[in-house]
Amino acid sequence: MKNNKDKGKIYIEYRGKGQNKANHEAKGKSVSIMNWSSLSLFTSKPLPLCKGKVSAGEITKVLLRKLPIGRIVVLQHRDIDEVIAQELIDHKVKAIINCRETMSGTYPTQGPLLLLQHNIPIWDADLSAFDILVTDSDIAIYEESIVCKEQVIACKAFKREDWLHLHQLANAQAEHLLDQFIENTLTYAIREKKAVMSPIPQPSLRTDLEGKHVMIVSRGKGYKKDLLAAKAFIQQVRPILIGVDGGADALMESGYQPHIIIGDMDSVTDQALYSGADLIVHAYTDGQAPGMARIVELGLHAQIFPCFGTSEDAALLLAFENRAEWLVTVGAHTHMIDFMEKGRGGMGSTLLVRMKIGARLVDIKSMELLYQPPSLHGKEAWMTVLLSLLFVGLALLQTRWIAKQISHVVGKLGGVE
């Protein structure tokens, strides 16, 4: 960014590396930022396309913890994924100003399209705009500019045509991306195979997992649908519920109380942490646990669990090493795009963990057909009882009618004699 004061004007120069031409046509150009007061009195100011209060966050999942409804959000989120998009939709955001590439074209993602389909406009802005668009600022957004505190900041609308172009670009290089992903997965799997085969020190838990069914909930793609499908399983089996970071909030939103919360504590809400569940901070293998700082700040107590891999991997190993019977996943990350959206170039640790657990690990999608909603069973039972009573009643009426007919015949025969 280059700022030069010249007759009340400030100039911004875009210098973003790797910015896609479809996303940033302003790359390399000097865009003036000026005060509205410097415009001619005879120039009419256009009507804004959107205006409101800002909620800004460098880390989107942290911003979402306490995001008020109906805000204009200012992000630094490269490649907005589907899960984040759905969270933003649920918070009924007015608009999104992204100071990173909304979609880079590196891999296909549905997040931006999902937002546009829900009539949530997206504008891309330079990274320097993030320092101006602070939380609780009142702003107005125009076609190619944002007005904040009388400053005008250049922006560009991200449209469906942009998504389509970048989606096609990502699909064109899918084979190369898959090759890199496999290479990364195998490299890290070889590097971490000793770690997964060695015993892992277990934290002290108040919740007994031995011999019990356990359900591990992550906030992955489609987790809400998965939790809905898990309703019958939870009601009939009563499994131990483990929330992986924001997965704890997903459980609570569905009316369930998590028994254990595990993760680096960056996306779970304070409400979930205060729920009374066993708190396990996922730490690096050397024992460093950045998430413990938040636990201490909240005045809570937690155990540290040094473990390689993702927090989802750590949750699976925690349940497995504590001799849980069945491990049922909800919202789990399972394929390349899932991991790319989490910023991971491979899934070596996940591959190893799933190989170690084996057949005891199942996804809720596989269990759905085995468990019918109890409400349906109840309705069927009541219908059976009612129909049975109806048939019994009809049978009694028919029996009474037959008895009358027999009595009448017998009476007639007796009179003849």
C-alpha positions as MATLAB code, in Angstrom:
seq = 'MKNNKDKGKIYIEYRGKGQNKANHEAKGKSVSIMNWSSLSLFTSKPLPLCKGKVSAGEITKVLLRKLPIGRIVVLQHRDIDEVIAQELIDHKVKAIINCRETMSGTYPTQGPLLLLQHNIPIWDADLSAFDILVTDSDIAIYEESIVCKEQVIACKAFKREDWLHLHQLANAQAEHLLDQFIENTLTYAIREKKAVMSPIPQPSLRTDLEGKHVMIVSRGKGYKKDLLAAKAFIQQVRPILIGVDGGADALMESGYQPHIIIGDMDSVTDQALYSGADLIVHAYTDGQAPGMARIVELGLHAQIFPCFGTSEDAALLLAFENRAEWLVTVGAHTHMIDFMEKGRGGMGSTLLVRMKIGARLVDIKSMELLYQPPSLHGKEAWMTVLLSLLFVGLALLQTRWIAKQISHVVGKLGGVE';
ca = [
       0.000    0.000    0.000;
       1.298    3.436   -0.903;
      -0.193    6.521    0.760;
       0.598    9.980   -0.620;
      -1.225   13.051    0.616;
      -1.881   15.349   -2.311;
      -4.522   18.038   -2.075;
      -6.605   16.150    0.477;
      -6.411   12.826   -1.414;
      -5.029    9.448   -0.352;
      -4.033    6.869   -2.956;
      -4.063    3.113   -2.513;
      -2.098    0.815   -4.787;
      -3.054   -2.864   -5.019;
      -0.096   -5.159   -4.628;
      -1.831   -8.487   -3.780;
       0.254  -11.458   -4.911;
      -1.562  -14.117   -6.859;
      -4.816  -12.168   -6.972;
      -7.011  -13.575   -9.691;
      -7.816  -11.266  -12.582;
     -11.465  -12.220  -12.373;
     -11.548  -11.195   -8.728;
      -9.413   -8.062   -8.817;
      -9.494   -6.034  -12.007;
      -8.017   -3.161   -9.995;
      -4.713   -5.003   -9.467;
      -1.754   -2.754  -10.103;
      -3.895    0.374  -10.504;
      -3.909    3.424   -8.266;
      -7.366    3.921   -6.766;
      -8.097    7.240   -5.124;
      -9.644    7.523   -1.698;
     -11.127   10.925   -0.977;
     -13.576   12.697    1.264;
     -17.125   13.223    0.046;
     -16.677   16.872    1.005;
     -14.052   17.237   -1.732;
     -16.603   16.404   -4.425;
     -18.328   19.135   -6.381;
     -21.503   20.533   -4.873;
     -23.200   19.878   -8.188;
     -22.307   16.154   -8.148;
     -25.185   13.990   -6.909;
     -24.196   11.185   -4.573;
     -25.589    7.789   -5.731;
     -27.790    5.685   -3.476;
     -25.931    2.894   -1.615;
     -26.629   -0.738   -2.494;
     -26.225   -1.701    1.157;
     -25.546    0.075    4.425;
     -25.285   -0.900    8.074;
     -22.959   -1.655   10.974;
     -19.746   -3.607   10.566;
     -18.517   -6.691   12.397;
     -14.901   -7.347   11.443;
     -12.791  -10.402   12.205;
      -9.408  -11.579   11.025;
     -10.363  -15.178   11.920;
     -13.874  -15.936   10.680;
     -14.731  -18.760   13.097;
     -13.762  -16.546   16.048;
     -15.919  -13.717   14.663;
     -18.881  -16.091   14.366;
     -18.883  -16.858   18.108;
     -20.581  -13.578   19.019;
     -21.715  -12.216   15.673;
     -24.934  -10.146   15.973;
     -27.720  -10.755   13.491;
     -27.914   -8.523   10.415;
     -24.358   -7.161   10.305;
     -22.109   -6.376    7.349;
     -19.133   -8.640    7.985;
     -15.581   -7.753    7.027;
     -13.365  -10.824    6.674;
      -9.892  -11.975    5.776;
     -11.004  -15.357    4.470;
      -9.374  -16.887    1.414;
     -11.662  -19.340   -0.374;
     -14.913  -19.110    1.602;
     -16.045  -22.690    2.185;
     -19.564  -24.071    2.383;
     -19.598  -24.507    6.173;
     -18.563  -20.890    6.810;
     -21.041  -19.720    4.183;
     -23.883  -21.544    5.936;
     -22.875  -20.020    9.282;
     -22.964  -16.547    7.740;
     -26.385  -17.289    6.262;
     -27.648  -18.463    9.662;
     -26.472  -15.162   11.174;
     -28.464  -13.312    8.499;
     -25.561  -11.116    7.469;
     -26.453   -8.196    5.183;
     -23.322   -8.338    3.071;
     -19.725   -9.560    3.049;
     -16.604   -7.506    2.417;
     -13.670   -9.865    1.984;
     -10.137   -8.505    2.203;
      -8.734  -11.775    0.850;
      -9.631  -13.724   -2.266;
     -13.216  -14.918   -1.896;
     -12.354  -17.698   -4.337;
      -8.871  -18.293   -5.669;
      -9.682  -20.981   -8.233;
      -7.212  -23.375   -6.603;
      -9.970  -25.864   -5.816;
     -13.751  -25.895   -6.368;
     -15.801  -24.538   -3.462;
     -19.530  -23.916   -3.246;
     -19.349  -21.346   -0.431;
     -19.515  -18.106   -2.467;
     -22.257  -19.474   -4.711;
     -24.313  -20.517   -1.671;
     -24.100  -16.975   -0.291;
     -25.133  -15.409   -3.599;
     -28.036  -17.850   -3.901;
     -29.254  -16.545   -0.532;
     -29.047  -12.958   -1.823;
     -26.048  -12.053    0.324;
     -23.800   -9.795   -1.785;
     -20.013  -10.141   -1.659;
     -17.451   -7.420   -2.313;
     -13.703   -7.980   -2.570;
     -11.495   -5.219   -1.177;
      -7.779   -4.679   -0.675;
      -6.221   -5.969    2.555;
      -5.505   -2.392    3.661;
      -9.276   -1.782    3.913;
      -9.460   -4.121    6.900;
      -7.786   -1.542    9.147;
     -10.378    1.086    8.181;
     -13.544   -1.039    8.391;
     -13.515   -1.665   12.139;
     -16.291   -3.255   14.187;
     -19.343   -1.059   14.874;
     -18.460    1.370   12.066;
     -21.389    2.604   10.003;
     -20.701    2.094    6.309;
     -22.420    2.409    2.954;
     -21.551    0.159    0.017;
     -21.856    1.267   -3.596;
     -21.167   -0.624   -6.825;
     -17.406   -0.041   -6.737;
     -16.780    1.750   -3.460;
     -17.327    1.619    0.286;
     -17.837    4.777    2.332;
     -16.659    4.677    5.945;
     -16.155    7.789    8.066;
     -16.170    9.909    4.904;
     -13.403    7.806    3.362;
     -14.076    6.057    0.069;
     -12.514    2.624   -0.386;
     -12.371    0.825   -3.728;
     -14.072   -2.577   -3.986;
     -15.314   -5.006   -6.598;
     -18.496   -7.062   -6.470;
     -18.013  -10.820   -6.595;
     -20.724  -12.150   -8.897;
     -21.971  -15.513  -10.121;
     -19.999  -15.098  -13.337;
     -16.814  -14.842  -11.228;
     -17.718  -18.006   -9.336;
     -18.431  -19.910  -12.565;
     -15.138  -18.838  -14.162;
     -13.081  -19.802  -11.100;
     -15.016  -23.043  -10.614;
     -14.189  -24.074  -14.186;
     -10.560  -23.083  -13.621;
     -10.396  -25.233  -10.471;
     -11.976  -28.231  -12.222;
      -9.470  -27.927  -15.050;
      -6.575  -28.477  -12.635;
      -8.317  -31.059  -10.429;
      -6.065  -33.912  -11.557;
      -2.902  -32.008  -10.658;
      -4.401  -30.993   -7.305;
      -5.318  -34.598   -6.511;
      -1.796  -35.739   -7.351;
      -0.349  -33.197   -4.898;
      -2.889  -34.157   -2.243;
      -2.051  -37.872   -2.498;
       1.676  -37.110   -2.383;
       1.223  -34.998    0.749;
      -1.013  -37.619    2.393;
       1.460  -40.468    1.853;
       4.459  -38.366    2.897;
       2.907  -37.422    6.233;
       1.451  -40.897    6.759;
       4.942  -42.397    6.551;
       6.293  -39.685    8.834;
       3.580  -40.182   11.483;
       3.102  -43.966   11.383;
       5.237  -44.473   14.508;
       3.147  -41.923   16.404;
      -0.122  -43.673   15.625;
       1.295  -47.097   16.577;
       2.694  -45.888   19.917;
       0.476  -45.639   23.011;
      -0.815  -42.117   23.625;
      -0.965  -40.789   27.228;
      -4.619  -40.415   28.114;
      -6.144  -37.506   30.053;
      -8.174  -38.195   33.184;
     -11.866  -38.143   32.309;
     -14.957  -37.924   34.491;
     -16.891  -39.575   31.663;
     -16.462  -43.342   31.373;
     -16.178  -44.453   27.729;
     -15.316  -48.131   28.160;
     -17.795  -50.444   26.446;
     -20.074  -47.566   25.421;
     -21.129  -46.202   22.068;
     -19.637  -42.790   21.339;
     -20.753  -40.170   18.838;
     -18.127  -37.640   17.688;
     -19.638  -34.464   16.241;
     -17.646  -32.086   14.023;
     -18.899  -28.999   12.254;
     -18.119  -30.354    8.821;
     -20.127  -30.070    5.632;
     -23.733  -31.210    6.109;
     -23.426  -31.571    9.897;
     -26.953  -30.247   10.528;
     -28.485  -32.842    8.241;
     -26.308  -35.521    9.827;
     -27.415  -34.515   13.332;
     -31.039  -34.664   12.256;
     -30.419  -38.161   10.890;
     -28.787  -39.096   14.221;
     -31.877  -38.238   16.282;
     -33.259  -41.774   16.422;
     -29.810  -43.238   17.118;
     -29.251  -40.832   20.036;
     -32.684  -41.488   21.539;
     -32.422  -45.264   21.314;
     -28.734  -45.859   22.061;
     -27.932  -42.899   24.384;
     -24.299  -42.621   23.243;
     -21.561  -40.542   24.865;
     -21.525  -37.246   22.954;
     -18.161  -35.694   22.069;
     -18.089  -32.250   20.456;
     -15.008  -31.350   18.414;
     -14.622  -27.592   18.960;
     -17.710  -25.997   17.336;
     -19.280  -29.469   17.189;
     -20.203  -28.913   20.850;
     -22.314  -25.917   19.824;
     -23.883  -27.996   17.051;
     -24.984  -30.526   19.680;
     -26.401  -27.846   21.957;
     -28.250  -26.163   19.092;
     -29.935  -29.531   18.463;
     -30.936  -29.879   22.126;
     -28.190  -32.263   23.286;
     -25.663  -31.842   26.077;
     -22.061  -32.752   25.161;
     -20.261  -35.002   27.641;
     -16.800  -34.115   26.315;
     -15.481  -31.135   24.336;
     -12.117  -31.529   22.628;
     -10.169  -29.220   20.322;
      -7.921  -26.198   20.195;
     -10.844  -24.130   21.543;
     -10.823  -21.560   18.747;
     -14.362  -21.981   17.403;
     -16.393  -23.264   20.367;
     -18.509  -20.665   22.213;
     -18.186  -19.669   25.862;
     -21.669  -21.078   26.455;
     -20.565  -24.553   25.382;
     -17.384  -24.370   27.456;
     -19.477  -23.505   30.531;
     -21.859  -26.427   29.875;
     -20.156  -28.709   32.404;
     -18.614  -31.096   29.870;
     -15.149  -32.599   30.262;
     -12.802  -30.131   28.527;
      -9.831  -31.539   26.600;
      -7.402  -29.134   24.923;
      -5.793  -30.674   21.860;
      -2.070  -29.943   22.127;
       0.912  -30.395   19.838;
       2.992  -33.514   20.384;
       5.577  -31.428   22.274;
       2.902  -30.446   24.822;
       2.282  -26.874   23.649;
      -1.421  -26.060   23.956;
      -2.338  -22.552   22.724;
      -6.012  -23.263   23.419;
      -5.355  -23.512   27.160;
      -4.996  -19.713   27.374;
      -8.695  -19.275   26.656;
      -9.659  -21.905   29.234;
      -7.621  -20.108   31.899;
      -9.090  -16.759   30.873;
     -12.602  -18.151   31.404;
     -11.643  -19.566   34.795;
     -12.264  -23.156   33.732;
     -10.311  -26.388   34.144;
      -9.239  -28.617   31.256;
      -6.989  -31.574   30.514;
      -4.239  -31.401   27.881;
      -4.119  -34.119   25.229;
      -0.900  -34.058   23.154;
      -1.738  -35.776   19.884;
      -0.696  -35.550   16.233;
      -3.203  -34.783   13.493;
      -6.422  -32.787   13.583;
      -8.712  -32.312   16.590;
     -11.104  -34.722   14.899;
      -8.322  -37.337   14.806;
      -7.588  -36.651   18.482;
     -11.253  -37.166   19.426;
     -11.358  -40.519   17.610;
      -8.142  -41.690   19.285;
      -9.397  -40.530   22.699;
     -12.534  -42.661   22.353;
     -10.646  -45.612   20.872;
      -7.889  -45.679   23.516;
     -10.549  -45.473   26.254;
     -12.113  -48.659   24.845;
     -15.341  -47.257   23.482;
     -17.493  -49.838   21.686;
     -18.686  -48.072   18.524;
     -17.384  -44.725   17.263;
     -20.031  -42.930   15.202;
     -19.015  -39.747   13.359;
     -21.244  -36.802   12.481;
     -20.081  -34.024   10.145;
     -16.687  -35.681    9.709;
     -14.135  -34.546    7.122;
     -13.629  -37.362    4.673;
     -12.357  -36.228    1.257;
      -9.885  -33.922   -0.458;
     -12.061  -30.792   -0.702;
     -13.017  -31.103    2.982;
      -9.352  -30.950    3.938;
      -8.447  -28.280    1.405;
     -11.157  -26.073    2.902;
      -9.529  -26.526    6.312;
      -6.213  -25.392    4.858;
      -4.660  -28.861    4.904;
      -2.799  -30.149    1.866;
      -3.281  -33.812    2.791;
      -4.966  -36.239    5.186;
      -2.086  -38.431    6.342;
      -3.025  -38.421   10.042;
      -6.706  -39.062    9.291;
      -5.806  -42.022    7.085;
      -3.655  -43.551    9.832;
      -6.227  -43.008   12.589;
      -9.006  -44.609   10.566;
      -6.773  -47.557    9.716;
      -6.011  -48.039   13.418;
      -9.636  -47.894   14.584;
     -10.880  -50.155   11.799;
     -14.412  -51.534   11.682;
     -15.465  -49.942   14.975;
     -15.651  -46.580   13.194;
     -18.843  -45.809   11.250;
     -20.486  -42.660    9.927;
     -24.015  -41.743   10.944;
     -25.078  -41.972    7.288;
     -24.421  -45.716    7.504;
     -26.501  -46.043   10.694;
     -29.500  -44.058    9.482;
     -31.349  -47.018    7.962;
     -30.873  -49.118   11.102;
     -32.666  -46.676   13.387;
     -36.180  -45.473   12.663;
     -37.497  -42.444   14.553;
     -39.220  -43.584   17.768;
     -42.107  -41.222   17.013;
     -42.941  -43.298   13.953;
     -42.884  -46.501   15.998;
     -45.219  -44.845   18.527;
     -47.689  -43.798   15.852;
     -47.641  -47.259   14.316;
     -48.281  -48.840   17.731;
     -51.247  -46.556   18.463;
     -52.720  -47.215   15.028;
     -52.382  -50.955   15.588;
     -54.163  -50.717   18.962;
     -56.980  -48.569   17.555;
     -57.509  -50.855   14.577;
     -57.502  -53.897   16.873;
     -60.162  -52.306   19.119;
     -62.216  -51.424   16.043;
     -62.115  -55.008   14.761;
     -62.960  -56.357   18.244;
     -65.927  -53.985   18.422;
     -67.154  -55.040   14.994;
     -66.743  -58.671   15.957;
     -68.834  -58.172   19.130;
     -71.578  -56.412   17.171;
     -71.579  -59.169   14.579;
     -71.709  -61.838   17.285;
     -74.673  -60.094   18.974;
     -76.528  -59.880   15.621;
     -75.904  -63.582   14.913;
     -77.122  -64.504   18.396;
     -80.351  -62.548   17.825;
     -80.899  -64.275   14.503;
     -80.371  -67.714   16.054;
     -82.755  -66.863   18.916;
     -85.365  -65.684   16.435;
     -85.077  -68.885   14.383;
     -85.232  -71.060   17.488;
     -88.308  -69.157   18.670;
     -90.079  -69.701   15.398;
     -89.247  -73.420   15.409;
     -90.563  -73.738   18.971;
     -93.863  -72.032   17.965;
     -94.398  -74.394   15.044;
     -93.998  -77.380   17.250;
];
